[in-house]
Tab-separated table of C-alpha atoms in Angstrom:
chain	number	residue	atom	x	y	z
A	159	MET	CA	124.139	179.496	75.502
A	160	ARG	CA	122.499	176.384	76.563
A	161	ILE	CA	123.866	174.191	79.323
A	162	THR	CA	122.531	170.474	80.607
A	163	VAL	CA	123.594	169.395	84.152
A	164	ILE	CA	123.150	165.672	84.857
A	165	GLY	CA	122.875	165.448	88.737
A	166	ALA	CA	121.691	167.620	91.308
A	167	GLY	CA	124.219	167.200	93.863
A	168	PRO	CA	125.851	170.006	95.530
A	169	GLY	CA	128.480	170.216	92.969
A	170	GLY	CA	125.990	170.319	90.039
A	171	LEU	CA	123.567	172.691	91.739
A	172	TYR	CA	126.115	175.379	92.692
A	173	PHE	CA	127.747	175.153	89.396
A	174	ALA	CA	124.416	175.971	87.701
A	175	LEU	CA	123.692	178.752	90.618
A	176	LEU	CA	126.984	180.536	90.048
A	177	THR	CA	126.646	180.479	86.085
A	178	LYS	CA	123.140	181.424	85.804
A	179	LYS	CA	123.493	184.316	88.390
A	180	GLU	CA	126.244	185.819	86.162
A	181	ARG	CA	124.516	184.889	82.816
A	182	PRO	CA	120.804	185.143	83.327
A	183	ASP	CA	120.385	185.135	79.667
A	184	TRP	CA	121.598	181.383	79.436
A	185	ALA	CA	119.331	178.491	79.730
A	186	ILE	CA	120.787	176.060	82.249
A	187	ASP	CA	118.696	172.994	83.269
A	188	ILE	CA	119.355	170.101	85.834
A	189	TYR	CA	118.239	166.700	85.493
A	190	GLU	CA	118.138	164.437	88.367
A	191	GLN	CA	117.072	160.875	88.586
A	192	ASN	CA	115.842	161.092	92.233
A	193	GLN	CA	113.266	163.101	93.818
A	194	ALA	CA	114.059	166.664	95.376
A	195	ASP	CA	113.955	165.390	98.975
A	196	ASP	CA	115.570	162.025	98.474
A	197	THR	CA	119.173	161.880	99.736
A	198	PHE	CA	121.597	159.631	101.267
A	199	GLY	CA	124.078	160.195	104.219
A	200	PHE	CA	123.629	162.419	106.970
A	201	GLY	CA	126.086	165.472	107.427
A	202	VAL	CA	128.827	167.258	105.132
A	203	VAL	CA	131.793	169.204	106.460
A	204	PHE	CA	133.637	172.422	105.229
A	205	SER	CA	136.483	174.080	106.414
A	206	ASP	CA	136.773	177.886	107.271
A	207	GLU	CA	138.790	178.382	104.255
A	208	THR	CA	136.015	176.747	101.886
A	209	LEU	CA	133.339	178.805	103.590
A	210	HIS	CA	135.164	182.125	102.947
A	211	GLU	CA	135.177	181.217	99.312
A	212	PHE	CA	131.474	180.550	99.303
A	213	LEU	CA	130.559	184.027	100.931
A	214	ALA	CA	132.627	185.574	98.107
A	215	ARG	CA	130.713	183.524	95.325
A	216	ASP	CA	127.007	183.993	96.615
A	217	ARG	CA	126.197	185.764	99.820
A	218	PRO	CA	122.471	184.629	100.140
A	219	SER	CA	123.234	180.693	99.783
A	220	PHE	CA	126.237	181.440	102.475
A	221	ASP	CA	124.244	183.242	104.965
A	222	ARG	CA	121.487	180.228	104.568
A	223	ILE	CA	124.138	177.734	104.723
A	224	ARG	CA	125.953	179.469	107.973
A	225	SER	CA	122.610	179.645	109.748
A	226	GLU	CA	122.232	175.924	109.864
A	227	PHE	CA	125.718	175.069	110.522
A	228	ALA	CA	127.397	173.260	113.764
A	229	TYR	CA	130.646	174.627	114.472
A	230	TRP	CA	133.674	173.222	115.872
A	231	ASP	CA	137.545	173.808	116.551
A	232	ASP	CA	138.675	170.457	117.883
A	233	VAL	CA	139.447	167.105	116.720
A	234	ALA	CA	139.585	164.477	119.420
A	235	VAL	CA	141.248	161.102	118.926
A	236	HIS	CA	139.943	158.261	121.453
A	237	LYS	CA	141.733	155.330	121.693
A	238	ASN	CA	142.488	152.722	124.617
A	239	GLY	CA	140.753	155.104	127.319
A	240	VAL	CA	143.041	158.059	126.002
A	241	GLU	CA	141.915	161.105	124.589
A	242	MET	CA	144.404	163.206	122.068
A	243	ARG	CA	142.990	166.470	121.344
A	244	CYS	CA	143.937	169.033	118.416
A	245	ALA	CA	142.407	172.489	118.531
A	246	GLY	CA	142.168	175.326	116.134
A	247	ASN	CA	140.854	173.354	113.085
A	248	GLY	CA	137.791	175.419	112.223
A	249	PHE	CA	135.268	173.192	110.466
A	250	ALA	CA	131.547	173.285	110.222
A	251	GLY	CA	128.959	170.566	109.414
A	252	ILE	CA	125.485	170.916	108.098
A	253	SER	CA	122.819	168.358	107.060
A	254	ARG	CA	123.255	167.132	103.499
A	255	MET	CA	119.626	167.239	103.102
A	256	LYS	CA	119.410	171.172	104.194
A	257	LEU	CA	122.355	171.874	102.204
A	258	LEU	CA	120.635	170.646	98.642
A	259	ALA	CA	117.479	172.478	99.910
A	260	ILE	CA	119.464	175.579	100.220
A	261	LEU	CA	120.983	175.088	96.814
A	262	GLN	CA	117.817	173.928	95.002
A	263	ARG	CA	115.981	177.186	96.207
A	264	ARG	CA	118.658	179.360	95.169
A	265	CYS	CA	118.811	177.892	91.802
A	266	ARG	CA	115.228	178.575	91.244
A	267	GLU	CA	115.555	182.028	92.328
A	268	GLU	CA	118.054	182.710	89.847
A	269	GLY	CA	115.946	180.968	87.047
A	270	VAL	CA	117.667	177.519	86.866
A	271	GLY	CA	115.148	174.627	85.541
A	272	LEU	CA	115.151	171.654	87.952
A	273	HIS	CA	113.814	168.348	86.806
A	274	PHE	CA	113.713	165.760	89.421
A	275	GLY	CA	112.552	162.252	88.993
A	276	ASP	CA	113.843	162.379	85.455
A	277	PRO	CA	116.945	159.722	84.920
A	278	VAL	CA	118.889	160.217	81.946
A	279	ASP	CA	120.089	157.240	79.649
A	280	PRO	CA	123.877	157.849	78.959
A	281	ALA	CA	123.246	156.085	75.523
A	282	THR	CA	120.860	158.809	74.398
A	283	LEU	CA	122.245	161.600	76.122
A	284	VAL	CA	124.091	163.157	73.229
A	285	GLU	CA	120.718	162.686	71.236
A	286	ARG	CA	118.541	164.036	73.708
A	287	PHE	CA	120.360	167.056	74.330
A	288	SER	CA	121.622	167.839	70.814
A	289	ASP	CA	120.824	171.409	71.366
A	290	SER	CA	123.243	171.730	74.565
A	291	ASP	CA	126.161	173.575	74.001
A	292	MET	CA	127.966	172.057	77.133
A	293	ILE	CA	126.734	168.972	79.060
A	294	LEU	CA	127.886	168.549	82.964
A	295	ALA	CA	127.921	164.982	84.057
A	296	ALA	CA	127.882	165.489	87.808
A	297	ASP	CA	126.090	162.194	88.383
A	298	GLY	CA	128.402	160.919	91.302
A	299	VAL	CA	130.936	158.237	92.174
A	300	ASN	CA	129.069	155.798	90.042
A	301	SER	CA	128.699	157.745	87.235
A	302	ARG	CA	126.745	156.185	84.249
A	303	ILE	CA	128.042	158.788	81.948
A	304	ARG	CA	131.685	158.460	82.670
A	305	GLU	CA	131.167	154.627	82.206
A	306	HIS	CA	129.351	154.946	78.971
A	307	PHE	CA	132.155	157.159	77.789
A	308	ARG	CA	134.798	155.432	79.607
A	309	ASP	CA	137.228	154.874	76.438
A	310	ALA	CA	137.316	158.792	76.467
A	311	PHE	CA	137.439	159.603	80.046
A	312	GLN	CA	140.050	156.866	80.936
A	313	PRO	CA	138.818	156.421	84.427
A	314	GLU	CA	140.939	154.448	86.931
A	315	VAL	CA	138.874	152.759	89.746
A	316	SER	CA	140.711	151.193	92.821
A	317	ILE	CA	138.658	149.628	95.414
A	318	LYS	CA	139.915	150.540	99.012
A	319	ALA	CA	140.312	147.297	101.078
A	320	ASN	CA	138.308	148.419	104.253
A	321	ARG	CA	134.833	148.080	104.751
A	322	PHE	CA	132.708	151.159	105.968
A	323	CYS	CA	128.846	152.325	106.793
A	324	TRP	CA	127.510	155.262	107.091
A	325	MET	CA	125.128	155.936	109.893
A	326	GLY	CA	123.767	158.979	112.245
A	327	SER	CA	122.947	159.571	115.897
A	328	THR	CA	120.964	161.742	118.141
A	329	ARG	CA	124.156	162.194	120.425
A	330	PRO	CA	125.375	165.775	120.379
A	331	MET	CA	129.213	166.619	120.227
A	332	GLY	CA	131.109	169.697	120.261
A	333	GLU	CA	134.278	168.397	118.273
A	334	PHE	CA	135.138	166.092	115.494
A	335	ASN	CA	135.783	162.598	116.892
A	336	TYR	CA	137.666	159.582	115.968
A	337	PHE	CA	136.565	156.525	118.314
A	338	PHE	CA	138.997	153.664	117.953
A	339	LYS	CA	137.794	150.128	119.245
A	340	GLN	CA	139.746	147.374	119.948
A	341	THR	CA	137.446	144.057	119.722
A	342	GLU	CA	137.946	140.452	119.888
A	343	HIS	CA	138.034	140.502	115.884
A	344	GLY	CA	140.157	143.722	115.293
A	345	ILE	CA	139.924	147.347	115.310
A	346	ILE	CA	136.957	149.683	114.543
A	347	CYS	CA	137.337	153.266	114.026
A	348	ALA	CA	134.022	155.582	114.120
A	349	HIS	CA	134.277	158.874	112.295
A	350	CYS	CA	132.011	161.404	114.088
A	351	TYR	CA	130.851	164.914	114.237
A	352	GLN	CA	127.695	166.839	114.931
A	353	TYR	CA	126.130	168.459	111.701
A	354	GLU	CA	122.613	170.087	113.200
A	355	VAL	CA	121.247	170.288	116.669
A	356	GLY	CA	120.608	166.769	118.063
A	357	ARG	CA	122.156	165.002	114.999
A	358	SER	CA	125.455	163.649	114.248
A	359	THR	CA	127.332	161.635	111.693
A	360	TRP	CA	128.681	158.266	112.506
A	361	VAL	CA	130.986	156.563	109.996
A	362	PHE	CA	132.069	153.143	110.963
A	363	GLU	CA	135.239	151.629	109.251
A	364	MET	CA	137.324	148.401	109.732
A	365	ASP	CA	139.349	145.920	107.693
A	366	GLU	CA	138.026	142.768	106.097
A	367	ALA	CA	138.974	140.272	108.718
A	368	CYS	CA	137.078	142.487	111.601
A	369	TRP	CA	133.984	142.808	109.342
A	370	GLN	CA	134.067	139.322	108.745
A	371	GLY	CA	134.428	138.533	112.155
A	372	HIS	CA	131.778	140.456	113.557
A	373	GLY	CA	129.358	138.863	111.106
A	374	PHE	CA	128.525	141.838	109.115
A	375	SER	CA	128.768	140.029	105.709
A	376	GLU	CA	125.377	138.311	106.958
A	377	THR	CA	123.676	141.235	108.544
A	378	ASP	CA	121.081	143.776	107.192
A	379	GLU	CA	120.873	147.480	108.116
A	380	GLU	CA	118.812	146.733	111.394
A	381	ASP	CA	121.307	143.984	112.495
A	382	SER	CA	124.403	146.067	111.666
A	383	ARG	CA	122.818	149.230	113.872
A	384	ALA	CA	122.109	146.613	116.920
A	385	ARG	CA	125.721	145.031	116.789
A	386	LEU	CA	127.433	148.857	116.486
A	387	GLN	CA	125.193	150.267	119.118
A	388	ALA	CA	126.692	147.253	121.489
A	389	ILE	CA	129.957	147.881	120.538
A	390	TYR	CA	130.005	151.668	120.964
A	391	ALA	CA	127.252	151.949	123.769
A	392	GLY	CA	129.754	153.968	126.044
A	393	GLU	CA	130.622	156.509	122.919
A	394	LEU	CA	126.750	156.748	122.390
A	395	GLN	CA	125.970	157.604	125.901
A	396	GLY	CA	122.443	156.209	125.573
A	397	HIS	CA	121.672	157.470	122.151
A	398	LYS	CA	120.745	155.448	119.060
A	399	LEU	CA	121.879	155.033	115.683
A	400	LEU	CA	120.069	156.260	112.790
A	401	LEU	CA	119.774	154.740	109.419
A	402	ASN	CA	119.847	156.038	105.876
A	403	ARG	CA	120.766	153.613	103.318
A	404	SER	CA	123.420	152.546	105.631
A	405	HIS	CA	124.825	149.643	103.619
A	406	TRP	CA	128.448	148.314	104.228
A	407	ARG	CA	130.584	149.290	101.209
A	408	ARG	CA	134.253	149.696	100.104
A	409	PHE	CA	135.379	152.799	98.899
A	410	PRO	CA	136.028	153.498	95.265
A	411	ARG	CA	139.035	155.638	94.273
A	412	ILE	CA	138.228	157.413	90.979
A	413	PHE	CA	140.941	159.252	88.867
A	414	CYS	CA	140.145	160.058	85.446
A	415	ARG	CA	142.930	161.020	82.765
A	416	SER	CA	140.559	163.055	80.770
A	417	TRP	CA	137.677	165.336	82.424
A	418	SER	CA	135.871	166.287	79.186
A	419	HIS	CA	135.092	164.524	75.978
A	420	GLU	CA	133.519	166.516	73.126
A	421	ASN	CA	130.880	168.994	74.879
A	422	ILE	CA	130.752	166.789	77.775
A	423	VAL	CA	132.626	167.610	81.033
A	424	LEU	CA	132.945	165.830	84.489
A	425	LEU	CA	132.255	167.108	88.044
A	426	GLY	CA	132.587	166.001	91.656
A	427	ASP	CA	133.060	162.509	92.376
A	428	ALA	CA	132.317	161.354	88.742
A	429	LYS	CA	135.787	162.386	87.958
A	430	ALA	CA	137.793	162.201	91.061
A	431	SER	CA	136.937	160.723	94.542
A	432	ALA	CA	138.832	161.450	97.831
A	433	HIS	CA	138.413	159.105	100.783
A	434	PHE	CA	135.876	159.969	103.104
A	435	SER	CA	138.222	160.106	106.238
A	436	ILE	CA	139.678	163.198	104.850
A	437	GLY	CA	136.316	164.766	104.820
A	438	SER	CA	136.613	166.710	101.134
A	439	GLY	CA	134.053	165.134	99.054
A	440	THR	CA	131.487	167.827	99.035
A	441	LYS	CA	134.334	170.456	99.614
A	442	LEU	CA	135.956	169.127	96.285
A	443	ALA	CA	132.905	169.127	94.267
A	444	MET	CA	131.849	172.786	95.231
A	445	GLU	CA	135.369	174.130	94.897
A	446	CYS	CA	135.423	172.271	91.381
A	447	ALA	CA	132.059	173.958	90.587
A	448	ILE	CA	133.361	177.380	91.243
A	449	SER	CA	136.475	176.780	88.876
A	450	LEU	CA	134.576	175.361	86.024
A	451	SER	CA	131.707	178.010	86.392
A	452	ASP	CA	134.685	180.878	86.035
A	453	ALA	CA	136.131	179.003	83.008
A	454	VAL	CA	132.997	178.771	81.273
A	455	LEU	CA	131.835	182.123	82.077
A	456	ALA	CA	135.348	183.215	80.463
A	457	HIS	CA	135.504	181.174	77.491
A	458	GLY	CA	132.607	179.241	76.891
A	459	GLU	CA	130.593	181.306	74.318
A	460	ALA	CA	133.567	181.577	72.199
A	461	ASP	CA	135.496	178.154	72.923
A	462	ILE	CA	133.978	175.482	75.241
A	463	GLN	CA	137.061	173.346	74.959
A	464	ALA	CA	139.154	176.272	76.081
A	465	ALA	CA	136.938	176.521	79.345
A	466	PHE	CA	137.443	172.642	79.720
A	467	ARG	CA	141.209	173.185	79.364
A	468	ALA	CA	141.145	176.166	82.008
A	469	TYR	CA	138.938	174.025	84.297
A	470	ASP	CA	141.433	171.141	84.235
A	471	ASP	CA	144.500	173.202	84.467
A	472	GLU	CA	143.249	174.774	87.787
A	473	ARG	CA	141.710	171.865	89.610
A	474	ARG	CA	143.566	168.815	88.515
A	475	THR	CA	146.459	169.523	90.875
A	476	PRO	CA	144.491	170.447	93.758
A	477	CYS	CA	142.424	167.291	93.535
A	478	GLN	CA	145.299	165.114	93.083
A	479	ILE	CA	146.903	166.494	96.268
A	480	ILE	CA	143.658	165.813	98.391
A	481	GLN	CA	143.542	162.270	96.942
A	482	HIS	CA	147.153	161.664	97.879
A	483	ASN	CA	146.499	162.888	101.310
A	484	ALA	CA	143.569	160.823	101.464
A	485	ASP	CA	145.419	157.740	100.437
């Protein structure tokens, strides 16, 4: 069987790894438009439950991921000088770049073909990969493949009202923190957690009026950083904010009525996205990768459509529940 994966994010890499590990005789290749070490964002989050599933599926990648983890049990909410803390949550953070590097290495060890700096044109997708039994579109929330075949996938896209910006900091922290700040233009919330030694993620979120009032519509990355550092000087405790494609955005909620079309199937944010505040984007992608791999291993050689149906049957409801909770 020949499988082509478009997109080398956590979901696409994990699907390829798990599938190739069980069927080394299958040809599996991943095509990614960016270079291997190009990535946006800072850290990603996993729950204890998800980590146990990773351990059961591939011990080598689990051990390498675990060695890089920053762990915490508490979630702390800070507002008007008051801290409210909830213990016993069981989460871990890791650098997105390190996670991708670990999964890339495991894919190479299992014999998956990795092709970086190789963009795929959706208009020629079927022709270019005409020898593929299955094409996995794991090309992100702005999936060009989903949009090219939108009549088949029937995506529903709603853009959330709030503005957000993803930054990092050198400030260490031992828990997940929500810092609410009342400003002259409205409330800003910073979603913060440590993902490696000396590095933490800071996602700033506010409504449109607050965003406009602070002048963020007219700032570049550096100006935004300077203004947010001033607003959050106390919480940063003398540490600086870090940038990495830290542009202001509004979150697109994606829901596709169909996850497959002919021999093409969607994975990760390409098929369903959940708001970042729930911390489940990477978790969803990798858990769906597990389900899709199981389905393809069980049914793929005989009936790829049966594999796609099994994947949809198992994962659609869990994805919808997480989307609902995030909303």
